[in-house]
Short mmCIF file of C-alpha atoms and ligand atoms in Angstrom, two decimals:
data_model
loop_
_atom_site.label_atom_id
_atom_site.label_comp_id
_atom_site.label_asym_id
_atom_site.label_seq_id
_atom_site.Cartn_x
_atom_site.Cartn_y
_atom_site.Cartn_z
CA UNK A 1 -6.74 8.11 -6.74
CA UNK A 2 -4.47 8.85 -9.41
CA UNK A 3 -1.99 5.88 -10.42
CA UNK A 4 0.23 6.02 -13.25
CA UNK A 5 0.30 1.73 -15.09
CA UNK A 6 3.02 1.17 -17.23
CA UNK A 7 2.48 -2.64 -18.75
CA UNK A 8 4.84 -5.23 -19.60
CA UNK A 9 4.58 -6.06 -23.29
CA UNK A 10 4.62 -9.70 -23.05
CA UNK A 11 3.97 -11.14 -19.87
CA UNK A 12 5.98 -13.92 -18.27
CA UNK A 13 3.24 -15.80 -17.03
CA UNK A 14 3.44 -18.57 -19.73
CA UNK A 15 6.77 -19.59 -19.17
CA UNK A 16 6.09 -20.64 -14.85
CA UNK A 17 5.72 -23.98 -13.69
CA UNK A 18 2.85 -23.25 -11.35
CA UNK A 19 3.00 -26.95 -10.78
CA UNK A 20 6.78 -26.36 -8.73
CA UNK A 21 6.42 -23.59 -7.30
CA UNK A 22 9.28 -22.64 -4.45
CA UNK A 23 8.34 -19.55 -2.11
CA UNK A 24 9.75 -16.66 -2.92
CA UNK A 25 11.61 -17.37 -6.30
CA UNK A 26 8.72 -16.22 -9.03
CA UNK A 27 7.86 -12.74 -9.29
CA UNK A 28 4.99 -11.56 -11.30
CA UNK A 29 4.92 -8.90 -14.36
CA UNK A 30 4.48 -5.91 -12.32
CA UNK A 31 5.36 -3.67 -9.00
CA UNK A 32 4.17 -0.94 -7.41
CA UNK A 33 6.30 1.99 -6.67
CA UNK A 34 5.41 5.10 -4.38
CA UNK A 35 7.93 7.62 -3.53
CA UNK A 36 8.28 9.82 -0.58
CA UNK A 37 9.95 13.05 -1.33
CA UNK A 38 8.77 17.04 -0.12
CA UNK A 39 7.61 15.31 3.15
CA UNK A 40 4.45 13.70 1.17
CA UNK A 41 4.04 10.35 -0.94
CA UNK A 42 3.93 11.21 -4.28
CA UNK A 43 2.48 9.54 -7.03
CA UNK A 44 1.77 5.64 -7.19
CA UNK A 45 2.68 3.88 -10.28
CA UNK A 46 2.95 0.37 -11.74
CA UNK A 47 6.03 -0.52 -13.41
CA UNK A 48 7.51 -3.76 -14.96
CA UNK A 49 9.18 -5.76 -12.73
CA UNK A 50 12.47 -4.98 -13.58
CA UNK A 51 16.31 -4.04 -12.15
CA UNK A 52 16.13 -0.76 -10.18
CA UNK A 53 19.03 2.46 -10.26
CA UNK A 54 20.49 2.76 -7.23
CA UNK A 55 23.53 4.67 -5.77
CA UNK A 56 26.01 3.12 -3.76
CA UNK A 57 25.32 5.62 -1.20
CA UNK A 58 22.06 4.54 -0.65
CA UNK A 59 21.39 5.07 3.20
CA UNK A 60 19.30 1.80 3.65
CA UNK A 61 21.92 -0.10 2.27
CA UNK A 62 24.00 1.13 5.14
CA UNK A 63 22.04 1.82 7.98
CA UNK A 64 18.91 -0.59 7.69
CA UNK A 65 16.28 1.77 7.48
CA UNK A 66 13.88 -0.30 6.26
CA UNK A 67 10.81 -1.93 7.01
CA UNK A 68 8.42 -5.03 5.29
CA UNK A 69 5.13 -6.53 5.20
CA UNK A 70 3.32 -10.13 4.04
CA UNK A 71 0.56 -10.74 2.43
CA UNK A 72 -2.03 -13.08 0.81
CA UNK A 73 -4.47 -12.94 -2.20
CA UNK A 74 -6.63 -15.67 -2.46
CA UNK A 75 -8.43 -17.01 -5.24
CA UNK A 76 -11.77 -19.00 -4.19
CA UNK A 77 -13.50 -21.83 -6.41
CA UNK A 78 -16.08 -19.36 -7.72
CA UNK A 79 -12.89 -17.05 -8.91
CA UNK A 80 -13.53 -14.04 -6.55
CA UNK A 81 -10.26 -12.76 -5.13
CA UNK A 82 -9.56 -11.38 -1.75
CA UNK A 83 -6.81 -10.24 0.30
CA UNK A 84 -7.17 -11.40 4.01
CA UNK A 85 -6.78 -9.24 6.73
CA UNK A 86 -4.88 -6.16 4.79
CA UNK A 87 -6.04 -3.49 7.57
CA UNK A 88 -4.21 -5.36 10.00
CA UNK A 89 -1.30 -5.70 7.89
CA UNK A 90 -1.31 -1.65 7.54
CA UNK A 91 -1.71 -1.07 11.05
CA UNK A 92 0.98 -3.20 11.36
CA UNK A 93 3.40 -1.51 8.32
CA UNK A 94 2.94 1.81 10.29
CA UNK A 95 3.85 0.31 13.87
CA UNK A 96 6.99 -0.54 11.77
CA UNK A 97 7.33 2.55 9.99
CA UNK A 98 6.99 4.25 13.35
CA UNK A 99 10.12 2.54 15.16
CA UNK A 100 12.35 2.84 12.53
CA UNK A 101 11.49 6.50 11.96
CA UNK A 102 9.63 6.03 8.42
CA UNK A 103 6.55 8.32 7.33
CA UNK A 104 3.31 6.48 7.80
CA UNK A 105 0.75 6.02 5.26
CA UNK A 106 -2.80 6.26 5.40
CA UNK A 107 -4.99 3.30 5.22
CA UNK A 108 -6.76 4.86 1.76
CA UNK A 109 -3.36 4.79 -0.53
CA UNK A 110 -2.18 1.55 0.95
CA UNK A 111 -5.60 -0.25 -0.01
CA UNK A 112 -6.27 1.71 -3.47
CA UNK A 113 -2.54 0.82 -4.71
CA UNK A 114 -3.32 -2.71 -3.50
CA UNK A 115 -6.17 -3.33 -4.98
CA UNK A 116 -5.12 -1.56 -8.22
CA UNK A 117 -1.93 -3.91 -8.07
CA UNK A 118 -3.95 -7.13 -7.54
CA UNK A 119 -6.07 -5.95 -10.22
CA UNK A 120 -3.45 -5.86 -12.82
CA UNK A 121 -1.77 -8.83 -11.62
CA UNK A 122 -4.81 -11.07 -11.11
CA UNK A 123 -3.77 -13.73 -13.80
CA UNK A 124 -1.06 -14.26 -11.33
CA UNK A 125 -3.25 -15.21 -8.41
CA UNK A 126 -2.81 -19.75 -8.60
CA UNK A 127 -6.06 -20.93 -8.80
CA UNK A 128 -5.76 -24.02 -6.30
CA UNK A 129 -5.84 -25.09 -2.65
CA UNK A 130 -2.84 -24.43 -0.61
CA UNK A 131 -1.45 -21.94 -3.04
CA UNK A 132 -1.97 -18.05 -3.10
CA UNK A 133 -0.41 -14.57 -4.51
CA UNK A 134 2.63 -13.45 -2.11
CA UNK A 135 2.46 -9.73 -1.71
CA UNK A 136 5.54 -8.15 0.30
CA UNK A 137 5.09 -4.69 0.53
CA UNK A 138 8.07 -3.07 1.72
CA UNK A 139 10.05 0.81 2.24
CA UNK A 140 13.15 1.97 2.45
CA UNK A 141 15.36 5.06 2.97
CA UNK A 142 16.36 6.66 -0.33
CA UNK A 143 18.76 9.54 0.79
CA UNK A 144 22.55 8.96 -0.50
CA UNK A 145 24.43 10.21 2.45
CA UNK A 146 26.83 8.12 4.43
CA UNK A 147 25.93 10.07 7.89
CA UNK A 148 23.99 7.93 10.29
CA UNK A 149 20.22 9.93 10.13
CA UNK A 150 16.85 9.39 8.99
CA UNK A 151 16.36 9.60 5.32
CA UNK A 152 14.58 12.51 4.14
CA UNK A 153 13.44 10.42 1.01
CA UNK A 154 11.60 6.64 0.67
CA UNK A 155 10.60 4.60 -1.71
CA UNK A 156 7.68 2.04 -0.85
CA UNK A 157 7.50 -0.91 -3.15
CA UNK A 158 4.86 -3.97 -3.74
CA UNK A 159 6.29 -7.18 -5.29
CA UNK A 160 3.80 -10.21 -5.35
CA UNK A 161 5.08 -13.87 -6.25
CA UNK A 162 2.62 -16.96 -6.36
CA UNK A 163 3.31 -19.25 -3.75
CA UNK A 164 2.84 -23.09 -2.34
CA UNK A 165 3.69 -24.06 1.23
CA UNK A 166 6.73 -21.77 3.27
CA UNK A 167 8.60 -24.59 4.23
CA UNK A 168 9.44 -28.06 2.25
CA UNK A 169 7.86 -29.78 4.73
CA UNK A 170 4.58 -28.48 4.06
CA UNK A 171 2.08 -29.20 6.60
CA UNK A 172 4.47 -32.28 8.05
CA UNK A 173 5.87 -30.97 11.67
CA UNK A 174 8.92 -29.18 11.19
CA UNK A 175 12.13 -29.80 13.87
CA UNK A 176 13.59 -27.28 16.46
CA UNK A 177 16.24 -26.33 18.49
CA UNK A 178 17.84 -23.60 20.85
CA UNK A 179 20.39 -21.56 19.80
CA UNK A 180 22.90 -21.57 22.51
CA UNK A 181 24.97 -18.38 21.45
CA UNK A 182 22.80 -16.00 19.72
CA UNK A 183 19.58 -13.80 20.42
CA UNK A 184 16.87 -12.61 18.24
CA UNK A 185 15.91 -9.60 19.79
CA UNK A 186 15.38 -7.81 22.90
CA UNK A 187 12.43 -5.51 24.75
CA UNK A 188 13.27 -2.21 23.43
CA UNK A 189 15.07 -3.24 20.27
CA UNK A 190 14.11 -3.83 16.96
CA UNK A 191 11.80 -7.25 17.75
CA UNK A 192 8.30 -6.13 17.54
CA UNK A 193 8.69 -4.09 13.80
CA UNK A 194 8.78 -6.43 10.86
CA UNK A 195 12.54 -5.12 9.23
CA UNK A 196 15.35 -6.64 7.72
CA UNK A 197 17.81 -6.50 10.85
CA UNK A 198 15.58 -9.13 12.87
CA UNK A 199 15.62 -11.71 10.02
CA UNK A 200 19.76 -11.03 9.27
CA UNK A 201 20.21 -11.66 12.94
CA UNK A 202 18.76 -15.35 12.51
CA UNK A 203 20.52 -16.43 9.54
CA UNK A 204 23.83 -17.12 11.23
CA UNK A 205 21.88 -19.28 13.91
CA UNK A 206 19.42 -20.91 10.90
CA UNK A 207 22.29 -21.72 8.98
CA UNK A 208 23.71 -23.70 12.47
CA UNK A 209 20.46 -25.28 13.72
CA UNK A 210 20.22 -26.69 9.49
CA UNK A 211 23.82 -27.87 10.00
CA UNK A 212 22.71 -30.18 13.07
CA UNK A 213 19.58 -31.60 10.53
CA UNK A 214 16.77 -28.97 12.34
CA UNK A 215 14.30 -27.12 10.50
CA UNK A 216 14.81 -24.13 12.20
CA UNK A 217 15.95 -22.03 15.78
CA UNK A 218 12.92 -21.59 18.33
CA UNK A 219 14.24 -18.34 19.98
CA UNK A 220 14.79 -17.64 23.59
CA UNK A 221 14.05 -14.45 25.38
CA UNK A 222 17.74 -12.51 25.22
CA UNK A 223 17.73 -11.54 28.76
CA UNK A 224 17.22 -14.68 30.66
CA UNK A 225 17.39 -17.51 27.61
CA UNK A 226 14.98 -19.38 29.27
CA UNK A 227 11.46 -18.45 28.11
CA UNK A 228 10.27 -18.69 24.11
CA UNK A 229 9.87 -16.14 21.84
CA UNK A 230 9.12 -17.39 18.43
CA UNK A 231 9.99 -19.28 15.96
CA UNK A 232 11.59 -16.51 13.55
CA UNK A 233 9.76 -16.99 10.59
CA UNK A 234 6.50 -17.35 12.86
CA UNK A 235 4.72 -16.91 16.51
CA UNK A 236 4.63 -19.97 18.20
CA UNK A 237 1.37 -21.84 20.05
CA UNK A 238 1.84 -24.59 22.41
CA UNK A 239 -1.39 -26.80 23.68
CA UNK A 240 -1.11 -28.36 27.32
CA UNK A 241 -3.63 -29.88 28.67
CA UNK A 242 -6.36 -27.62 27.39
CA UNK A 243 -5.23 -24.55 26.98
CA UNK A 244 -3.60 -23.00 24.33
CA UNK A 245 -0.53 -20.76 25.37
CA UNK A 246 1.57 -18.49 23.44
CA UNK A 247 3.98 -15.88 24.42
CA UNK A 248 2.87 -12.24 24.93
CA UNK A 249 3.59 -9.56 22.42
CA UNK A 250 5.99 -8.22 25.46
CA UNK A 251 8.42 -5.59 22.93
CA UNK A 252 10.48 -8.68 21.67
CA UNK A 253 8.81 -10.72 19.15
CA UNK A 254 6.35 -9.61 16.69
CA UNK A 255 2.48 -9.39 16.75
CA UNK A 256 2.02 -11.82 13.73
CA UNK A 257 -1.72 -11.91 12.53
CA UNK A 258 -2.30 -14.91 11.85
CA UNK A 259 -0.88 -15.32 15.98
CA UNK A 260 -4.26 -12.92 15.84
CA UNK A 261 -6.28 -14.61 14.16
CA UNK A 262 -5.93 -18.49 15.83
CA UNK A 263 -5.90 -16.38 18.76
CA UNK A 264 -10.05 -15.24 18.19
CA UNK A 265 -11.06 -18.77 16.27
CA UNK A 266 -9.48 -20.58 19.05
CA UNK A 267 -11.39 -18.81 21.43
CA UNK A 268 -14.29 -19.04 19.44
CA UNK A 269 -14.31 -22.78 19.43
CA UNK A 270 -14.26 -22.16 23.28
CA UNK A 271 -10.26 -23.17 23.88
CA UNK A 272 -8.96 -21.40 26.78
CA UNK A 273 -6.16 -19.05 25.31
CA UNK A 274 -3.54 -17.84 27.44
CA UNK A 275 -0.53 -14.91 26.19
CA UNK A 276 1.98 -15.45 29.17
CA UNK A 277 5.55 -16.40 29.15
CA UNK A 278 6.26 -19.83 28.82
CA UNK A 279 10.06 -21.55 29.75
CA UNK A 280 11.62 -23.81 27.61
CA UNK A 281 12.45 -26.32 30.70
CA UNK A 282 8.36 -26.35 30.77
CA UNK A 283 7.65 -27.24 27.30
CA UNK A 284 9.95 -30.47 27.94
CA UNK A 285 8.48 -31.10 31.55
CA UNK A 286 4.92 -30.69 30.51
CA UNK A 287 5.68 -33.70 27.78
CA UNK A 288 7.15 -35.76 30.45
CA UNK A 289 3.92 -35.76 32.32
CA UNK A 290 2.37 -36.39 28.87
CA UNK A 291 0.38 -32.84 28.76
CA UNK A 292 2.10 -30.95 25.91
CA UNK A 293 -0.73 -32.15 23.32
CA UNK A 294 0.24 -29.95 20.34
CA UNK A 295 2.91 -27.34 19.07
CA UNK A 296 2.21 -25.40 16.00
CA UNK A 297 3.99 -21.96 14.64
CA UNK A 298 1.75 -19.28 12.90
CA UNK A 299 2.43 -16.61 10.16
CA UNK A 300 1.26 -15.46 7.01
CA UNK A 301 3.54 -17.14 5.11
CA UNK A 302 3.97 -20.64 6.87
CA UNK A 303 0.05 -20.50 7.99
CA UNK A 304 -0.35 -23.40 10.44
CA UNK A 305 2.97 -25.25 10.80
CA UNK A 306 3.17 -28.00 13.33
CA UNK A 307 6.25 -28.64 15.00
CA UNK A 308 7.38 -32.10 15.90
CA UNK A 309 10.45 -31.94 17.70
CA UNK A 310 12.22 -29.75 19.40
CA UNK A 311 15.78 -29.89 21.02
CA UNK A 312 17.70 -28.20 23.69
CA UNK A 313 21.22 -28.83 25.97
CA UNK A 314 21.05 -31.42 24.11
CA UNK A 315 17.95 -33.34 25.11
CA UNK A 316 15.19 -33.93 22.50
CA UNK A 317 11.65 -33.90 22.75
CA UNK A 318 9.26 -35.76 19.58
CA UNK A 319 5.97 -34.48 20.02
CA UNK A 320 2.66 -36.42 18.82
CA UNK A 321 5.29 -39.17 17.49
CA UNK A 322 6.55 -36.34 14.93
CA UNK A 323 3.13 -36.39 13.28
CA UNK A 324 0.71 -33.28 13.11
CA UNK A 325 -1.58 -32.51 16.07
CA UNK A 326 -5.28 -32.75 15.89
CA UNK A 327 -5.39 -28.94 16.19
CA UNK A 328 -2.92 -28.06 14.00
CA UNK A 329 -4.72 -29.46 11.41
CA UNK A 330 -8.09 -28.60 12.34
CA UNK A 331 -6.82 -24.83 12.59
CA UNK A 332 -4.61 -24.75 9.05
CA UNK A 333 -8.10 -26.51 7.47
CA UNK A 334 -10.33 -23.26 9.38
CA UNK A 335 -7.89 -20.70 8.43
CA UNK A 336 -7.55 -21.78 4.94
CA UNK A 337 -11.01 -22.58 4.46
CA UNK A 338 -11.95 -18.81 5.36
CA UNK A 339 -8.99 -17.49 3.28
CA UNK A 340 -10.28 -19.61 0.38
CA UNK A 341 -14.27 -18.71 0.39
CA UNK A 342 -15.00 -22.16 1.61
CA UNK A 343 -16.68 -20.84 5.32
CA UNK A 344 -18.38 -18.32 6.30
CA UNK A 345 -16.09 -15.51 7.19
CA UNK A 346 -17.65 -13.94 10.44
CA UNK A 347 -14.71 -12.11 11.21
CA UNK A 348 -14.65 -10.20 8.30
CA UNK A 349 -11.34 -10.64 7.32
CA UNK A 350 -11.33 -11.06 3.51
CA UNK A 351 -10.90 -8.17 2.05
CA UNK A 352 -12.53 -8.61 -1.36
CA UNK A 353 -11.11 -7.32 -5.06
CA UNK A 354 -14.09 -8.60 -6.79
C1 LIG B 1 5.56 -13.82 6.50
O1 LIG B 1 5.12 -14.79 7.11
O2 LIG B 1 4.88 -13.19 5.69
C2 LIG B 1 6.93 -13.33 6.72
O3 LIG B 1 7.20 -12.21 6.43
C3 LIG B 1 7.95 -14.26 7.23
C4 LIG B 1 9.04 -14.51 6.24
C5 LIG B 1 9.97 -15.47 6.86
C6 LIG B 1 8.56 -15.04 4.94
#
């Protein structure tokens, strides 16, 4: 495959702290850049990472029509890089692409851009535990036209930034609580595709639950308010007893896969897993008969992040004292272990650069 690489002349690698690095606040040298015009994706390129033209028109500015992925490139101890799990994460990018009426792209130039991406930014990749290269892939409408309709034009972008731990916390539990106003999503809206709108509608209830000293809001369904969702910035696991329960990917919340992937090394380990709706009023009942053993969040970002308290109405529950659960940790050491070359990967789910 053909792909035009225009280099930086001096990179801006020398001048990072890799030693404080914030998620989301670095960006390497270089992007990738595919455009959708003539009803076909045109030619790939890598360009500096730079200020783009835009109009003022431009119809995902006004309409949303737009749609993002995450991912990770890894750098194990022997220096071979790998990008875990990127088929998934296309499948995913056209489930998205799908609902919010964007073309589709095959598998072949989504992994051949990667990889050539990766390739020129591998100096970028951190080269210790617990960090990794960011990738967000994302596309958006290009037409300028103030008419509500689907774009006839995209552009589909890759910016990677090297990353630490999602939130400050790290791998201590993070705190919870209900929103009592506001929804995330609903079966049959926008929930279950990985775009822009889902994330603005949980910054006005973020910004709240951070007000009252929480981490963040664990979402309630928007029909009933009484069952859980997710977390927003993850899917959410909850062990009682012995079993490990999540919600269901019911058209509301989205299928995270890392969600997939404790899912299958949970069940490997022989944990009963169970996807069915689970009420808030539960959660806090199960922990008054001492059952609710562990509560963790999953995504590609956050990876394992144990939660530690959660409230709601008003009531509060601390869970394992506020400290992180046996399985939290024993899943956020497998998961990282196979991202990072340290186990064997019998899921094949590292896809590998070189
Ligand atoms: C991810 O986990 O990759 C996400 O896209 C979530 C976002 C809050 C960083």
């Amino acid at each position: 495959m053909e792909i035009e690489v225009k280099k930086v002349d001096i990179s801006k690698i020398k001048d990072i702290d890799f030693d404080n690095l914030q998620f989301g606040n670095v960006f390497s040298d270089h992007v990738l850049s595919i455009d959708y015009k003539d009803n076909k994706w045109q030619k790939p390129q890598i360009l500096p990472y730079g200020p783009m033209e835009i109009f003022p028109s431009l119809s995902s500015l006004h309409y949303g029509q737009t749609i993002f992925e995450g991912m990770k490139a890894f750098r194990a101890k022997d220096g071979k890089i790998s990008v875990f799990r990127p088929d998934r994460h296309h499948q995913r990018l056209n489930r998205s692409a799908r609902r919010l009426c964007i073309p589709e792209m095959s598998y072949e130039l989504f992994i051949n851009t990667l990889t050539q991406l990766i390739k020129v930014e591998s100096d970028w990749i951190p080269d210790r535990r617990g960090y990794s290269l960011y990738l967000r892939p994302f596309t958006f409408a290009t037409d300028n036209f103030l008419g509500v309709k689907i774009s006839d034009t995209y552009k589909y972008m890759i910016i990677s930034c090297p990353v630490g731990a999602y939130y400050k916390e790290g791998l201590n539990p993070i705190s919870l609580c209900t929103s009592g106003e506001y929804v995330r999503a609903v079966k049959g809206g926008l929930g279950e595709a990985k775009t822009p709108a889902n994330y603005a509608a949980s910054l006005l209830p973020a910004q709240e639950a951070k007000e009252k000293g929480f981490t963040q809001v664990i979402w309630l369904d928007g029909i009933e308010r009484k069952y859980i969702d997710e977390i927003g910035t993850t899917n959410i696991f909850f062990l009682i007893d012995n079993q490990l329960i999540t919600p269901p990917l019911d058209g509301a919340i989205l299928e995270g896969i890392t969600r997939d992937s404790v899912i299958t090394v949970a069940k490997d380990w022989g944990i009963e897993v169970i996807e069915r709706r689970i009420s808030i009023d539960e959660v806090f009942e199960m922990n008054q008969q001492n059952r609710l053993k562990d509560i963790f969040g999953t995504g590609t970002a956050a990876v394992i992040s144990p939660v530690g308290k959660i409230e709601h109405l008003g009531k509060e529950i601390i869970i394992n004292n506020g400290k992180i659960g046996d399985l939290s940790q024993k899943m956020y050491d497998e998961i990282t272990a196979i991202q990072y070359g340290e186990k064997e990967d019998k899921f094949n789910w590292n896809y590998h650069i070189y």
